[in-house]
């Protein structure tokens, strides 16, 4: 029998390995349940043998105690900021200056994405995480070690090296995690975070590490130091070394031998910035050679060997001309600011969401005010703050009757949203029909805004299930609808009847139940009727379903009108059963696939379904366990990774061949 000490060390080693696969490489090899079981086993052993507990044990990531305040500590060398270059001309100017100072020597630049988060320096002693400091004023930082420990992509010990290293990098929150955090805050009646950067900063600079732990922060490194000086001879080598040591290093980076390559990289990412899961506000350009960096030196506030190529601003000022409410599919009333149209980063913006009453209160915005608005990623433009109060400003108050149907508006205790309670409200109906047709739900192509509007206004659709009762004659009476398009639409509607349970659930528009939660519910219960009958307590067995979501689901199915909708869908022949288990046979049995890029004919969801029904498995990231990467046009970093790991890459035609 092995000693507890040995067993503990074994478990720690395994957990570290799986944390690395999951949080750094994005390529897990075991399920969350297996991971949790291992963690519990380790915890139990450590509880039984407190003398064997060490600071760098994976169990120490959570559980640090809240503190009284932050301790201020000087950085090993100042965390400087960067000068910025706006546009091509200023970038050329930087290049000219650098080449001039180096008297025409040959040189290379490293281009890295400039992640929009919060910079953090992490110190290792004897290969173990010892201290983490925020930037502070650049010279003196604030110590946030316990909080940093909760970020899984920050290794608690280095993979092999035992040096005293300091790494610097950026703590970020993905857009998705940001949206979820704000949705949770809405539900809890807390003020929203204005952007992912503020949310990341607000999650690190908290006294209670448990809060940091709950925020799903990520850490990307870009600098490797020892005693305040670079460890490697070049920046490129530093990034590779960090990567090998177990840190997350952004894959989108480029070693540029000439200016044109550098410029192309900057322009490429300015264009593609919205396709990234996190926000970036530019590209950082660094002279690769540290020896050249040293000769170029520093000004008082920034290095001469680096520059931030800044993307065009996506914030502008404009006037709020009116505030109106829109009714969404769950009945939530969303106040929307109607703005004097203004160009923001190349797109004309005339509306911005104000989310809810509390947010209006927090911003203190009134009709007539001049506001700063921001477009970020794929989220709708939003109001950042009031810049100047209007002369004749007018306050907005939430109506007590639905502006569309006149039904009662209520605000449920503890929720930020006010809702129209009438499930037959035409605005709710339109929004929920539109939601049902969306990709990832019932995926009904050809059923856009204008058509849904007409269907509801003409009384052809009074209930989501009515979509499945439409006939060509009815459709052809509508504007801009010929026989051909009517038939095509009906064929698409027909095809959507085969949608699996998670999509049906998502399509029901239950407040707080989106794609992810729907998937978890389907996996846990495997049957819509079981979900509809489950108590709030039972519902919480599903992953990520807490009291609030459970209550919302229960409330939904307790409403006779919603139960009626379910019965209608049953009559339409929908399959309410869901077998989460993959098929144990089929031509792709035992094979794992990753999809990347746009396929010529199949939508991503279709490709996934086809692979799964042929017995294969689709995962989101490439690892050594991946059998095939299916690549379409404009593939992402997954293709690079496949090539690095030697994973086979195929196209759609080959995939369809394999399915047969
Ligand atoms: S290098 C002297 N690289 O941008 C070198 N900074 O104004 C200074 N940032 O506060 C930093 N991504 O928080 C560097 N790949 C990257 C970066 C990056 C984001 C942030 C960093 C710094 C600010 C520079």
Coordinates of C-alpha atoms in Angstrom, one line a residue, residues 65-578:
X65 CA -9.3 34.0 3.7
X66 CA -10.7 37.5 3.0
X67 CA -8.3 40.2 4.0
X68 CA -8.5 43.6 5.6
X69 CA -6.8 45.6 2.9
X70 CA -4.1 45.5 0.2
X71 CA -0.4 45.5 1.0
X72 CA 1.6 47.7 -1.2
X73 CA 4.9 46.3 -2.6
X74 CA 7.5 47.7 -5.0
X75 CA 7.9 46.1 -8.4
X76 CA 11.3 44.5 -9.3
X77 CA 11.4 47.0 -12.2
X78 CA 8.7 49.5 -13.1
X79 CA 5.7 48.2 -15.0
X80 CA 5.8 50.9 -17.7
X81 CA 3.1 51.8 -20.1
X82 CA 3.5 52.0 -23.8
X83 CA 3.4 54.9 -26.2
X84 CA 0.7 54.5 -28.8
X85 CA 0.5 54.7 -32.6
X86 CA -2.8 55.6 -34.2
X87 CA -3.0 54.3 -37.7
X88 CA -0.5 53.3 -40.3
X89 CA 1.4 56.6 -40.5
X90 CA 2.2 56.7 -36.8
X91 CA 3.3 53.0 -36.9
X92 CA 5.7 53.8 -39.9
X93 CA 7.0 56.8 -37.9
X94 CA 7.8 54.4 -35.0
X95 CA 9.6 52.0 -37.4
X96 CA 11.6 54.9 -38.9
X97 CA 12.6 56.1 -35.4
X98 CA 13.7 52.6 -34.3
X99 CA 15.7 51.9 -37.5
X100 CA 17.3 55.4 -37.2
X101 CA 18.4 54.8 -33.7
X102 CA 19.8 51.4 -34.6
X103 CA 21.6 52.9 -37.6
X104 CA 20.0 50.7 -40.2
X105 CA 20.8 47.4 -38.5
X106 CA 18.5 44.5 -39.5
X107 CA 15.8 43.9 -36.9
X108 CA 12.7 41.9 -36.3
X109 CA 9.5 42.8 -34.5
X110 CA 7.2 40.6 -32.4
X111 CA 3.5 41.5 -32.8
X112 CA 1.2 40.5 -30.0
X113 CA -2.5 41.2 -29.4
X114 CA -3.0 43.9 -26.9
X115 CA -5.5 42.3 -24.6
X116 CA -7.8 44.7 -22.8
X117 CA -7.6 43.6 -19.1
X118 CA -5.5 44.3 -16.1
X119 CA -1.8 43.7 -15.9
X120 CA -0.4 41.4 -13.2
X121 CA 3.1 40.4 -12.2
X122 CA 3.5 37.0 -10.7
X123 CA 6.6 35.9 -8.9
X124 CA 7.9 32.4 -8.5
X125 CA 10.4 31.3 -5.9
X126 CA 12.1 27.9 -6.3
X127 CA 9.5 27.3 -9.0
X128 CA 6.5 28.0 -6.7
X129 CA 4.0 30.8 -7.0
X130 CA 5.1 33.2 -4.3
X131 CA 3.5 36.6 -4.9
X132 CA 1.2 38.4 -7.3
X133 CA 1.1 42.2 -7.7
X134 CA -1.2 44.4 -9.7
X135 CA 0.4 47.2 -11.7
X136 CA -0.7 49.9 -9.2
X137 CA 1.1 53.1 -10.2
X138 CA 3.7 51.1 -12.1
X139 CA 6.3 51.4 -9.4
X140 CA 4.4 50.1 -6.5
X141 CA 1.8 47.4 -6.9
X142 CA -0.9 45.9 -4.7
X143 CA -0.4 42.4 -3.4
X144 CA -3.2 40.0 -4.6
X145 CA -1.5 36.6 -4.3
X146 CA -4.5 34.7 -2.8
X147 CA -6.7 36.0 -5.6
X148 CA -4.2 35.1 -8.3
X149 CA -4.1 31.6 -6.9
X150 CA -7.7 31.1 -7.9
X151 CA -7.0 31.7 -11.6
X152 CA -6.4 28.3 -13.0
X153 CA -4.3 29.4 -15.9
X154 CA -1.7 30.7 -13.5
X155 CA 0.4 27.6 -12.6
X156 CA 1.1 27.3 -8.9
X157 CA 4.4 25.7 -9.7
X158 CA 6.5 25.8 -12.8
X159 CA 6.7 22.7 -14.9
X160 CA 10.3 21.9 -14.7
X161 CA 12.3 25.0 -13.9
X162 CA 13.2 25.8 -10.4
X163 CA 14.2 29.4 -11.1
X164 CA 13.1 32.6 -9.4
X165 CA 11.0 33.9 -12.2
X166 CA 8.7 36.8 -12.6
X167 CA 6.1 36.7 -15.3
X168 CA 4.0 39.6 -16.4
X169 CA 0.8 39.3 -18.3
X170 CA -2.8 40.4 -18.6
X171 CA -5.8 39.1 -16.6
X172 CA -8.9 39.1 -18.8
X173 CA -12.5 38.0 -18.8
X174 CA -14.0 36.6 -22.0
X175 CA -17.0 38.4 -23.4
X176 CA -19.1 35.3 -22.7
X177 CA -18.1 35.2 -19.1
X178 CA -18.6 38.9 -18.9
X179 CA -22.2 38.6 -20.3
X180 CA -22.9 35.8 -17.9
X181 CA -21.6 37.7 -14.9
X182 CA -23.7 40.7 -15.8
X183 CA -26.8 38.5 -16.2
X184 CA -26.2 37.0 -12.8
X185 CA -25.8 40.5 -11.4
X186 CA -29.0 41.6 -13.0
X187 CA -30.7 38.6 -11.4
X188 CA -29.2 39.5 -8.1
X189 CA -30.2 43.1 -8.4
X190 CA -26.5 44.2 -8.4
X191 CA -25.2 47.0 -10.7
X192 CA -23.6 45.7 -14.0
X193 CA -20.0 46.0 -14.9
X194 CA -19.5 48.5 -17.8
X195 CA -17.0 46.3 -19.7
X196 CA -14.9 43.1 -19.4
X197 CA -11.9 45.1 -18.4
X198 CA -13.6 46.7 -15.4
X199 CA -15.1 43.3 -14.5
X200 CA -11.6 41.7 -14.6
X201 CA -10.1 44.5 -12.5
X202 CA -13.1 44.4 -10.1
X203 CA -12.6 40.6 -9.8
X204 CA -8.9 40.8 -8.9
X205 CA -9.0 43.8 -6.6
X206 CA -11.3 42.3 -4.1
X207 CA -10.5 41.3 -0.6
X208 CA -12.2 38.0 -0.7
X209 CA -10.5 35.4 -3.0
X210 CA -13.8 33.4 -3.2
X211 CA -15.1 36.2 -5.4
X212 CA -12.1 36.1 -7.7
X213 CA -12.5 32.3 -7.9
X214 CA -16.1 32.6 -9.1
X215 CA -15.3 34.9 -12.0
X216 CA -13.6 32.6 -14.6
X217 CA -10.6 34.9 -15.2
X218 CA -7.8 34.0 -17.6
X219 CA -4.2 35.0 -17.6
X220 CA -2.2 35.5 -20.7
X221 CA 1.6 36.1 -20.2
X222 CA 3.8 38.3 -22.4
X223 CA 6.9 38.9 -20.3
X224 CA 9.5 36.7 -18.5
X225 CA 11.9 38.3 -16.1
X226 CA 14.4 37.3 -13.4
X227 CA 15.6 40.1 -11.0
X228 CA 13.7 42.6 -13.1
X229 CA 15.5 41.8 -16.3
X230 CA 14.6 39.6 -19.3
X231 CA 15.5 36.0 -19.1
X232 CA 15.7 35.3 -22.8
X233 CA 17.7 36.9 -25.6
X234 CA 14.6 37.6 -27.7
X235 CA 11.0 38.4 -27.0
X236 CA 10.0 35.5 -29.3
X237 CA 12.0 33.1 -27.3
X238 CA 10.5 34.5 -24.1
X239 CA 7.0 33.7 -25.4
X240 CA 8.0 30.2 -26.3
X241 CA 9.7 29.6 -23.0
X242 CA 6.6 30.8 -21.1
X243 CA 4.5 28.5 -23.2
X244 CA 6.7 25.5 -22.4
X245 CA 6.8 26.4 -18.7
X246 CA 3.0 26.0 -18.6
X247 CA 1.7 29.5 -19.0
X248 CA -1.0 30.6 -21.4
X249 CA 0.5 32.6 -24.2
X250 CA -1.7 34.1 -26.9
X251 CA -1.4 32.0 -30.1
X252 CA -2.1 35.0 -32.2
X253 CA 1.4 36.4 -32.4
X254 CA 3.8 36.9 -35.2
X255 CA 7.5 37.4 -35.7
X256 CA 7.8 40.1 -38.4
X257 CA 11.0 40.4 -40.4
X258 CA 9.8 43.5 -42.2
X259 CA 7.4 46.4 -41.8
X260 CA 4.8 45.3 -44.3
X261 CA 4.3 42.0 -42.5
X262 CA 3.9 43.9 -39.2
X263 CA 1.4 46.3 -40.7
X264 CA -0.6 43.5 -42.3
X265 CA -0.8 41.7 -38.8
X266 CA -2.1 44.9 -37.2
X267 CA -4.7 45.5 -39.9
X268 CA -5.8 41.9 -39.9
X269 CA -6.6 42.0 -36.2
X270 CA -8.2 45.4 -36.3
X271 CA -10.6 43.8 -38.8
X272 CA -11.0 40.5 -37.0
X273 CA -11.1 41.7 -33.4
X274 CA -14.8 40.9 -33.0
X275 CA -14.2 37.3 -33.8
X276 CA -12.0 36.8 -30.7
X277 CA -13.7 35.6 -27.5
X278 CA -12.1 38.4 -25.5
X279 CA -11.6 42.1 -26.1
X280 CA -8.4 43.6 -27.6
X281 CA -7.7 47.3 -28.1
X282 CA -4.7 47.1 -30.3
X283 CA -1.5 45.2 -31.2
X284 CA 1.7 45.5 -29.1
X285 CA 4.8 45.7 -31.3
X286 CA 8.1 44.9 -29.7
X287 CA 11.7 44.9 -31.0
X288 CA 12.5 41.2 -30.8
X289 CA 16.2 41.3 -29.7
X290 CA 16.7 42.2 -26.1
X291 CA 20.2 43.5 -26.8
X292 CA 18.7 45.9 -29.3
X293 CA 16.0 46.8 -26.8
X294 CA 18.6 47.7 -24.3
X295 CA 20.4 50.0 -26.7
X296 CA 17.1 51.7 -27.6
X297 CA 16.3 52.2 -24.0
X298 CA 13.5 53.9 -22.3
X299 CA 12.0 57.3 -21.8
X300 CA 10.7 58.2 -18.3
X301 CA 7.4 56.5 -18.9
X302 CA 7.7 54.0 -21.8
X303 CA 10.2 51.8 -23.7
X304 CA 11.5 53.2 -27.0
X305 CA 11.6 49.6 -28.3
X306 CA 7.8 49.0 -28.2
X307 CA 4.6 50.6 -29.2
X308 CA 0.9 50.0 -28.9
X309 CA -0.7 50.1 -32.3
X310 CA -4.2 51.3 -31.2
X311 CA -7.3 50.4 -33.0
X312 CA -9.8 53.2 -34.0
X313 CA -11.8 54.3 -31.0
X314 CA -15.2 52.7 -30.7
X315 CA -16.5 55.2 -28.3
X316 CA -18.3 58.4 -29.4
X317 CA -20.4 61.1 -27.8
X318 CA -24.0 61.7 -28.8
X319 CA -27.3 62.9 -27.5
X320 CA -30.1 60.8 -26.0
X321 CA -33.2 61.9 -28.0
X322 CA -35.6 59.5 -26.3
X323 CA -35.8 56.5 -24.1
X324 CA -38.4 53.8 -25.0
X325 CA -39.0 50.3 -23.8
X326 CA -38.8 47.1 -25.8
X327 CA -40.5 43.9 -24.8
X328 CA -38.4 40.8 -25.2
X329 CA -39.4 37.2 -25.5
X330 CA -39.4 36.5 -21.7
X331 CA -41.5 39.6 -21.3
X332 CA -38.6 41.6 -19.9
X333 CA -38.9 45.3 -20.6
X334 CA -35.6 46.7 -21.8
X335 CA -35.2 50.5 -21.9
X336 CA -33.5 51.5 -25.1
X337 CA -31.8 54.9 -25.7
X338 CA -32.7 56.4 -29.1
X339 CA -29.7 58.4 -30.0
X340 CA -28.8 61.1 -32.4
X341 CA -27.1 58.9 -35.1
X342 CA -23.4 58.8 -34.8
X343 CA -20.6 56.8 -36.5
X344 CA -18.7 54.6 -34.1
X345 CA -15.8 52.6 -35.6
X346 CA -17.4 52.7 -39.1
X347 CA -20.9 51.8 -38.1
X348 CA -23.8 54.2 -37.6
X349 CA -25.3 53.8 -34.2
X350 CA -28.8 55.2 -33.4
X351 CA -29.8 53.0 -30.4
X352 CA -28.1 51.7 -27.3
X353 CA -29.4 49.4 -24.6
X354 CA -29.9 50.7 -21.1
X355 CA -30.6 47.2 -19.8
X356 CA -32.9 47.9 -16.9
X357 CA -34.2 50.5 -14.5
X358 CA -31.3 50.1 -12.1
X359 CA -28.8 50.7 -14.8
X360 CA -30.5 53.9 -15.7
X361 CA -30.3 54.9 -12.1
X362 CA -26.6 54.0 -11.9
X363 CA -25.8 56.0 -15.0
X364 CA -28.1 58.8 -14.0
X365 CA -29.0 59.3 -17.6
X366 CA -32.0 61.3 -18.7
X367 CA -33.5 62.2 -22.1
X368 CA -31.6 65.2 -23.6
X369 CA -28.2 64.3 -22.0
X370 CA -25.0 63.9 -23.9
X371 CA -23.6 60.5 -23.4
X372 CA -20.5 58.4 -24.2
X373 CA -21.5 55.3 -26.1
X374 CA -19.4 52.3 -26.9
X375 CA -19.5 49.5 -29.4
X376 CA -17.7 46.4 -28.2
X377 CA -17.6 43.0 -29.8
X378 CA -20.8 41.6 -30.9
X379 CA -22.8 43.1 -28.0
X380 CA -25.3 45.8 -28.7
X381 CA -23.9 49.4 -28.3
X382 CA -24.2 50.6 -24.8
X383 CA -24.1 53.9 -22.8
X384 CA -20.9 54.2 -20.8
X385 CA -21.7 57.4 -18.9
X386 CA -23.3 60.8 -19.0
X387 CA -20.8 63.4 -20.4
X388 CA -23.0 66.5 -20.1
X389 CA -26.5 66.9 -18.7
X390 CA -29.1 68.3 -21.1
X391 CA -30.6 71.8 -20.5
X392 CA -34.1 70.4 -20.5
X393 CA -33.5 66.9 -19.4
X394 CA -36.4 64.5 -18.9
X395 CA -36.4 61.6 -16.5
X396 CA -37.5 58.1 -17.6
X397 CA -39.6 55.9 -15.6
X398 CA -40.6 52.3 -16.2
X399 CA -44.2 52.1 -17.4
X400 CA -46.6 50.2 -15.2
X401 CA -48.4 48.9 -18.3
X402 CA -46.8 47.1 -21.2
X403 CA -46.4 49.6 -24.0
X404 CA -47.4 47.0 -26.5
X405 CA -50.4 45.0 -25.1
X406 CA -51.3 47.2 -22.1
X407 CA -50.8 44.2 -19.8
X408 CA -49.5 44.5 -16.2
X409 CA -45.8 45.0 -15.7
X410 CA -44.3 43.5 -12.6
X411 CA -40.8 43.4 -11.1
X412 CA -40.1 40.2 -9.4
X413 CA -38.4 40.6 -6.0
X414 CA -34.6 40.2 -6.4
X415 CA -34.6 40.6 -10.2
X416 CA -33.5 43.7 -12.1
X417 CA -35.9 43.2 -14.9
X418 CA -39.5 44.4 -15.1
X419 CA -41.7 42.0 -17.1
X420 CA -44.9 42.1 -19.0
X421 CA -46.9 39.2 -17.5
X422 CA -49.1 38.6 -20.5
X423 CA -47.7 35.5 -22.3
X424 CA -49.9 36.4 -25.3
X425 CA -48.4 39.9 -25.6
X426 CA -47.7 40.3 -29.4
X427 CA -44.3 41.8 -28.7
X428 CA -43.3 38.8 -26.5
X429 CA -44.8 36.5 -29.2
X430 CA -42.8 38.1 -32.0
X431 CA -39.6 38.1 -30.0
X432 CA -40.1 34.5 -29.0
X433 CA -41.0 33.3 -32.5
X434 CA -37.9 35.1 -33.8
X435 CA -35.8 33.4 -31.1
X436 CA -37.3 30.0 -32.1
X437 CA -36.2 30.4 -35.7
X438 CA -32.6 31.3 -34.7
X439 CA -29.5 29.3 -35.3
X440 CA -28.8 27.0 -32.4
X441 CA -32.5 26.9 -31.6
X442 CA -34.9 25.5 -34.3
X443 CA -32.7 27.0 -37.1
X444 CA -35.4 27.9 -39.5
X445 CA -33.8 29.7 -42.4
X446 CA -35.8 32.3 -44.2
X447 CA -37.9 33.4 -41.3
X448 CA -36.7 36.9 -40.5
X449 CA -37.9 40.0 -38.6
X450 CA -40.3 41.2 -41.3
X451 CA -42.0 37.9 -41.9
X452 CA -42.5 37.2 -38.2
X453 CA -44.0 40.6 -37.8
X454 CA -46.5 39.8 -40.5
X455 CA -47.3 36.4 -39.3
X456 CA -48.2 37.7 -35.9
X457 CA -50.0 40.8 -37.1
X458 CA -52.1 38.7 -39.5
X459 CA -53.0 36.4 -36.7
X460 CA -51.4 33.4 -38.4
X461 CA -49.2 32.8 -35.5
X462 CA -50.8 33.2 -32.0
X463 CA -48.5 30.7 -30.3
X464 CA -45.0 29.4 -31.1
X465 CA -46.5 26.0 -32.1
X466 CA -48.6 27.7 -34.8
X467 CA -45.4 27.9 -37.0
X468 CA -45.9 24.2 -37.6
X469 CA -49.5 24.7 -38.9
X470 CA -48.7 27.2 -41.7
X471 CA -49.6 26.2 -45.2
X472 CA -48.4 27.6 -48.6
X473 CA -51.7 29.4 -49.3
X474 CA -51.5 31.4 -46.0
X475 CA -47.9 32.3 -46.6
X476 CA -48.5 33.4 -50.2
X477 CA -51.0 36.0 -49.0
X478 CA -48.1 37.8 -47.3
X479 CA -46.1 40.5 -48.8
X480 CA -43.0 39.5 -50.8
X481 CA -43.9 35.8 -50.6
X482 CA -44.1 33.7 -53.8
X483 CA -44.8 30.0 -54.1
X484 CA -41.1 29.2 -54.3
X485 CA -40.1 30.9 -51.1
X486 CA -43.2 29.7 -49.3
X487 CA -42.4 26.1 -50.2
X488 CA -38.8 26.6 -49.2
X489 CA -39.7 28.1 -45.9
X490 CA -42.1 25.2 -45.2
X491 CA -39.4 22.7 -46.0
X492 CA -37.1 24.4 -43.5
X493 CA -39.9 24.4 -40.9
X494 CA -40.5 20.7 -41.5
X495 CA -36.8 19.9 -41.1
X496 CA -36.7 21.7 -37.7
X497 CA -39.2 19.2 -36.2
X498 CA -36.3 16.9 -35.7
X499 CA -34.6 19.3 -33.3
X500 CA -33.2 17.6 -30.2
X501 CA -34.5 18.4 -26.7
X502 CA -31.8 21.0 -25.8
X503 CA -32.9 23.1 -28.7
X504 CA -36.6 22.7 -28.0
X505 CA -35.9 23.7 -24.4
X506 CA -34.0 26.8 -25.5
X507 CA -36.8 27.6 -27.8
X508 CA -39.3 27.8 -25.0
X509 CA -38.0 31.2 -23.8
X510 CA -37.9 30.3 -20.2
X511 CA -36.2 33.2 -18.3
X512 CA -32.6 32.3 -17.5
X513 CA -32.6 29.2 -19.6
X514 CA -30.3 29.7 -22.7
X515 CA -28.4 27.3 -24.8
X516 CA -26.0 26.1 -22.1
X517 CA -28.5 25.6 -19.4
X518 CA -30.9 23.9 -21.8
X519 CA -28.1 21.4 -22.6
X520 CA -27.4 20.7 -19.0
X521 CA -31.1 20.2 -18.2
X522 CA -31.5 17.8 -21.2
X523 CA -28.5 15.8 -20.1
X524 CA -29.6 15.5 -16.5
X525 CA -33.3 14.6 -17.1
X526 CA -33.3 13.2 -20.6
X527 CA -37.0 14.1 -21.0
X528 CA -39.0 17.3 -21.2
X529 CA -41.9 15.8 -19.2
X530 CA -39.5 15.0 -16.4
X531 CA -38.2 18.6 -16.4
X532 CA -41.7 20.0 -16.4
X533 CA -42.6 17.8 -13.4
X534 CA -39.4 18.3 -11.4
X535 CA -39.5 20.3 -8.1
X536 CA -37.2 23.3 -7.7
X537 CA -34.9 21.1 -5.6
X538 CA -34.7 18.4 -8.2
X539 CA -34.1 20.9 -11.0
X540 CA -30.9 22.0 -9.2
X541 CA -29.4 18.6 -9.8
X542 CA -28.6 19.9 -13.3
X543 CA -25.2 21.6 -13.8
X544 CA -25.3 25.3 -13.3
X545 CA -28.9 25.4 -12.2
X546 CA -29.2 27.3 -8.9
X547 CA -32.3 28.3 -6.9
X548 CA -33.0 31.3 -9.1
X549 CA -33.0 29.4 -12.4
X550 CA -34.9 26.5 -10.8
X551 CA -37.6 28.8 -9.6
X552 CA -37.9 30.4 -13.0
X553 CA -38.3 27.0 -14.7
X554 CA -40.9 25.9 -12.1
X555 CA -42.8 29.1 -12.5
X556 CA -42.8 28.6 -16.3
X557 CA -44.3 25.1 -16.2
X558 CA -46.8 26.1 -13.5
X559 CA -48.4 28.4 -16.0
X560 CA -51.2 26.7 -17.8
X561 CA -50.5 28.6 -21.0
X562 CA -47.0 27.3 -21.1
X563 CA -48.1 23.7 -20.4
X564 CA -50.6 24.2 -23.2
X565 CA -47.7 25.1 -25.5
X566 CA -45.8 22.0 -24.6
X567 CA -48.9 19.9 -25.4
X568 CA -49.2 21.6 -28.8
X569 CA -45.6 20.8 -29.5
X570 CA -46.2 17.2 -28.5
X571 CA -49.1 16.9 -30.9
X572 CA -46.8 18.3 -33.6
X573 CA -44.6 15.3 -33.1
X574 CA -41.6 16.8 -31.4
X575 CA -39.3 14.4 -29.7
X576 CA -39.1 15.3 -26.0
X577 CA -36.7 12.5 -25.1
X578 CA -33.0 12.9 -25.2

